[in-house]
PDB file of C-alpha atoms in Angstrom:
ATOM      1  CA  UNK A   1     100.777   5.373-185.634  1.00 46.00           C
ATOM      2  CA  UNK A   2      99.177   2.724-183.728  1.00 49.00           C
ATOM      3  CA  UNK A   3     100.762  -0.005-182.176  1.00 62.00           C
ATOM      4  CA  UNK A   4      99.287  -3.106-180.340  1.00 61.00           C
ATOM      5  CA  UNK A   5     101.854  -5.735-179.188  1.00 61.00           C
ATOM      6  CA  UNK A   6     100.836  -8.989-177.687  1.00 50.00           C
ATOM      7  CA  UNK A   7     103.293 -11.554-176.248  1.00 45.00           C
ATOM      8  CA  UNK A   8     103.546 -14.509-178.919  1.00 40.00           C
ATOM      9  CA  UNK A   9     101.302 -12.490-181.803  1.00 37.00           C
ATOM     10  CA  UNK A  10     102.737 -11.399-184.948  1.00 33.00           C
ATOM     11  CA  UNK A  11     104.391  -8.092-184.803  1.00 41.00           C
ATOM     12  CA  UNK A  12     105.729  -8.146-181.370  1.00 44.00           C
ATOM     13  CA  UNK A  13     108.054 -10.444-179.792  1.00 42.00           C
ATOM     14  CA  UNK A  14     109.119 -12.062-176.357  1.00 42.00           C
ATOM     15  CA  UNK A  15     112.332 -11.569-174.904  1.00 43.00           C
ATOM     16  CA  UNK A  16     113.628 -13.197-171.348  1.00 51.00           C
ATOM     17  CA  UNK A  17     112.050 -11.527-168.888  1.00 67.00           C
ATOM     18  CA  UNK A  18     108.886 -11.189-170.044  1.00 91.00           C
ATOM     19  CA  UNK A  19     109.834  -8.063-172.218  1.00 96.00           C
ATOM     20  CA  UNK A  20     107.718  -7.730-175.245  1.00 97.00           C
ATOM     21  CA  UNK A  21     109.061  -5.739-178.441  1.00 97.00           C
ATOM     22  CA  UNK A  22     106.912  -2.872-179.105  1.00 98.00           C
ATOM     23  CA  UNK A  23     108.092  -0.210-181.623  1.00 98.00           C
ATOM     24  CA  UNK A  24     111.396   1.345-183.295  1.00 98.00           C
ATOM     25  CA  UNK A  25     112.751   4.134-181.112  1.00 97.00           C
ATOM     26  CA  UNK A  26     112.177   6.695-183.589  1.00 97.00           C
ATOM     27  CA  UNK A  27     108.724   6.375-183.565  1.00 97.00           C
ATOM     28  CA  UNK A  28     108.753   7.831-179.431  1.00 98.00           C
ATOM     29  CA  UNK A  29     109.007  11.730-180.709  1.00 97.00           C
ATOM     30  CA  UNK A  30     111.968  13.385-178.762  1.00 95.00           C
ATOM     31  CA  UNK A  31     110.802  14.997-175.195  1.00 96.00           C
ATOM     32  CA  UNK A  32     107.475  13.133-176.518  1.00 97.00           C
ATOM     33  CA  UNK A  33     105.152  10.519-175.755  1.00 98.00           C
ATOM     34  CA  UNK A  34     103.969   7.522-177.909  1.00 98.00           C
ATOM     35  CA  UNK A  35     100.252   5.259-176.705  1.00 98.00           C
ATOM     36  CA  UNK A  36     100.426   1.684-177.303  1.00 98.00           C
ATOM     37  CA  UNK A  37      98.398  -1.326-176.284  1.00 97.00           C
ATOM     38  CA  UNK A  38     100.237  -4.172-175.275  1.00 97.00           C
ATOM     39  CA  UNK A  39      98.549  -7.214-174.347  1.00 93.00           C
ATOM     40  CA  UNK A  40      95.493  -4.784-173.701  1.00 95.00           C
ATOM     41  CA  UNK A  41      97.109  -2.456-171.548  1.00 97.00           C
ATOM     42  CA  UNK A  42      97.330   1.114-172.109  1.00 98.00           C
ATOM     43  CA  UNK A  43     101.221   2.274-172.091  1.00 98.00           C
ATOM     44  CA  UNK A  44     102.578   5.412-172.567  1.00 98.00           C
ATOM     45  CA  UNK A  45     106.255   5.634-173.948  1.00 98.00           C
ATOM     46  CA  UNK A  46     108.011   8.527-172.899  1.00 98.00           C
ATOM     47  CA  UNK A  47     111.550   9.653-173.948  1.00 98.00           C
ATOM     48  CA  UNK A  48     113.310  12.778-172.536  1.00 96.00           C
ATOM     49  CA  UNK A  49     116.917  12.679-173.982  1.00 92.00           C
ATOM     50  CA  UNK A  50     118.629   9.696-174.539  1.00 91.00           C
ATOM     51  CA  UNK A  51     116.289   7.744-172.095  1.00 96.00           C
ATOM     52  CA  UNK A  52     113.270   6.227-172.794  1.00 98.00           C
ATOM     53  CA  UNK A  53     110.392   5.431-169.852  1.00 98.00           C
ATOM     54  CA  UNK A  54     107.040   3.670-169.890  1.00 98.00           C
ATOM     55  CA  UNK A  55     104.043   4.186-167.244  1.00 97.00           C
ATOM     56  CA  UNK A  56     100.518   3.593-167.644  1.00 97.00           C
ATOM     57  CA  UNK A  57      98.184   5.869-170.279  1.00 98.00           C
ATOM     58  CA  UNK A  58      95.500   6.504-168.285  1.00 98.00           C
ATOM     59  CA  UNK A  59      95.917   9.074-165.853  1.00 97.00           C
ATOM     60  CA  UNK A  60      94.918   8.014-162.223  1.00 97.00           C
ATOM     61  CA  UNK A  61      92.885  11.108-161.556  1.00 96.00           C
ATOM     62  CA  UNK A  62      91.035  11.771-164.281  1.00 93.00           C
ATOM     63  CA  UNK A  63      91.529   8.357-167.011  1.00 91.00           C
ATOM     64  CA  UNK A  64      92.539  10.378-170.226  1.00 96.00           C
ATOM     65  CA  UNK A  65      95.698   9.311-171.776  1.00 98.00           C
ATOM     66  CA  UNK A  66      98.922  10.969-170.816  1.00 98.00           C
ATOM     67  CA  UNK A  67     100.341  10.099-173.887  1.00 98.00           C
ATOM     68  CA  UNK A  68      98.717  12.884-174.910  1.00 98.00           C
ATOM     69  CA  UNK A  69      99.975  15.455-172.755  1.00 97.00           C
ATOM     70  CA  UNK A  70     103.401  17.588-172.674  1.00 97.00           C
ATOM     71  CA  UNK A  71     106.826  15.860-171.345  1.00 98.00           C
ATOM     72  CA  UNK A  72     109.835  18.368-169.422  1.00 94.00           C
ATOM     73  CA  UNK A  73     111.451  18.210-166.580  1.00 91.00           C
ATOM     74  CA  UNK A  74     111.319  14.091-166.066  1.00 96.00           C
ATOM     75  CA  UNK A  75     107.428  14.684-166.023  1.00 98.00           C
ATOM     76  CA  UNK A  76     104.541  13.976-167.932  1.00 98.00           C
ATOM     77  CA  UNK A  77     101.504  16.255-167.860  1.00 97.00           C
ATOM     78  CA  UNK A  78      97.748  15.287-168.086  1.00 97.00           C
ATOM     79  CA  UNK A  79      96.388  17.621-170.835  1.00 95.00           C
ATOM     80  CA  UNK A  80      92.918  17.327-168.641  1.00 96.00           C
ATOM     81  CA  UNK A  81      93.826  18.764-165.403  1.00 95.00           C
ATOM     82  CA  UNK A  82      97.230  19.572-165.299  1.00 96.00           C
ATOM     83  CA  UNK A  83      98.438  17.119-162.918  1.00 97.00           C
ATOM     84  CA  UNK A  84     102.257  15.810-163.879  1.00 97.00           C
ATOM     85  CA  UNK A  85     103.904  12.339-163.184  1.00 98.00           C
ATOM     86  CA  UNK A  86     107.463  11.664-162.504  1.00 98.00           C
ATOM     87  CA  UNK A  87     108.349   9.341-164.906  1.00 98.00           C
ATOM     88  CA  UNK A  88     110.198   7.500-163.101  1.00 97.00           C
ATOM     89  CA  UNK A  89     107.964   7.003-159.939  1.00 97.00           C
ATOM     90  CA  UNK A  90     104.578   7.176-161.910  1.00 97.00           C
ATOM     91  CA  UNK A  91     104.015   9.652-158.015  1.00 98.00           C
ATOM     92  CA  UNK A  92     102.281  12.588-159.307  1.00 98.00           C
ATOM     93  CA  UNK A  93     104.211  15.931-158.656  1.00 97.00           C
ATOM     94  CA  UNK A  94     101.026  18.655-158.203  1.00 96.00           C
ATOM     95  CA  UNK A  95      97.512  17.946-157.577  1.00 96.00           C
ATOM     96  CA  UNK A  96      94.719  16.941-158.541  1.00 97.00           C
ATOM     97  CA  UNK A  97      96.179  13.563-158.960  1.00 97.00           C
ATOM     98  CA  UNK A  98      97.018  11.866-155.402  1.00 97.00           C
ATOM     99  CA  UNK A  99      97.264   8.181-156.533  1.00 97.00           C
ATOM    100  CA  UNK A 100     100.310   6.993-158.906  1.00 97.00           C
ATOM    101  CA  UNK A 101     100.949   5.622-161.834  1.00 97.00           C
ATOM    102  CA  UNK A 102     102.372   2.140-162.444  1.00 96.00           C
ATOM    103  CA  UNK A 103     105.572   1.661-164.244  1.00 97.00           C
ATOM    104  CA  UNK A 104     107.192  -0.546-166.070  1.00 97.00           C
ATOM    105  CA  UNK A 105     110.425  -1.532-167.187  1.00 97.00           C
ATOM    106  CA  UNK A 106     112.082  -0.465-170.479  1.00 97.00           C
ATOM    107  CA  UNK A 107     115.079  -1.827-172.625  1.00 97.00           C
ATOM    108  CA  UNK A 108     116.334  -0.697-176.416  1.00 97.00           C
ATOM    109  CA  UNK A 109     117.987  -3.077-177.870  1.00 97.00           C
ATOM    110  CA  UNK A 110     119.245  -2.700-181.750  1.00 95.00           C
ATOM    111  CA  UNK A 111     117.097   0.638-182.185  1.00 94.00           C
ATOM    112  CA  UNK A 112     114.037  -1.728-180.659  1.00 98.00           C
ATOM    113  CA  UNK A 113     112.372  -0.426-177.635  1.00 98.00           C
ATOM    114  CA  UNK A 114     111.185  -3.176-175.442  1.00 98.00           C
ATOM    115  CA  UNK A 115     109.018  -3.176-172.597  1.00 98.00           C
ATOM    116  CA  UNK A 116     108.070  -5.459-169.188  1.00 97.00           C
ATOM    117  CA  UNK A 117     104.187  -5.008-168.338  1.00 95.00           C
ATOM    118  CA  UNK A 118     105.712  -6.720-164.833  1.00 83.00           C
ATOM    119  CA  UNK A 119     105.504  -3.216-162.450  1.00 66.00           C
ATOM    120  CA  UNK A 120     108.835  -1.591-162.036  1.00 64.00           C
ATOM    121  CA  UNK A 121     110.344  -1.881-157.964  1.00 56.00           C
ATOM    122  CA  UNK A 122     108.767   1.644-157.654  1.00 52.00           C
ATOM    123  CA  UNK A 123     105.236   0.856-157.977  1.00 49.00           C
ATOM    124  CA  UNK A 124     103.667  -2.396-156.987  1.00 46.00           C
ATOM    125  CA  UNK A 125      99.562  -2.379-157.908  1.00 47.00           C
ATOM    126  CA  UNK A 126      97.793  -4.237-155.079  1.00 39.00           C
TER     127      UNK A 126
END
């Protein structure tokens, strides 16, 4: 399943904050990852137990989608090369990746999963 949220279009909506609703929780498979678009901008949502993270889906070495590749250990894995990202950092954990990942901020709210495209403290794009 697809999902493309936009601030202010039908099927996703704004919260304070600039949070934008994206997608039920169940739809993130457990120790999974989900791709969405939201206001153009590939995000991959990750959830490894009860918590739920989002980073960018394009991985910096290589621009495939991590969504696509295996979660453990706090740690997503580009199917392409192998590199991993902490999820929490978006810092990649092995080579060949040397640049991070931005991340963003999550919130659930009423089985919602809502996200802030604003960079998490972590990782500021310059």
């Amino acid at each position: 399943m697809s999902y493309d949220a936009k601030r202010g279009g039908s099927g996703a909506s704004s919260t304070q904050d600039d949070f934008v609703k994206v997608c039920p929780l169940s739809e993130i498979p457990a120790e999974g990852a989900l791709g969405v678009e939201i206001d153009d901008t590939p995000v991959a949502l990750v959830r490894t137990g009860d918590e739920v993270f989002a980073l960018r889906d394009v991985c910096s070495h290589a621009e495939v989608a991590l969504s696509e590749g295996e979660v453990y250990d706090h740690t997503i894995e580009c199917w392409l090369h192998g590199s991993c990202f902490d999820l929490r950092t978006g810092k990649p954990t092995n080579p060949p990746a040397t640049q991070p990942v931005p991340t963003y901020r999550v919130k659930i709210e009423d089985d919602a999963v809502y996200v802030s495209l604003t960079p998490s403290s972590e990782f500021r794009e310059s």
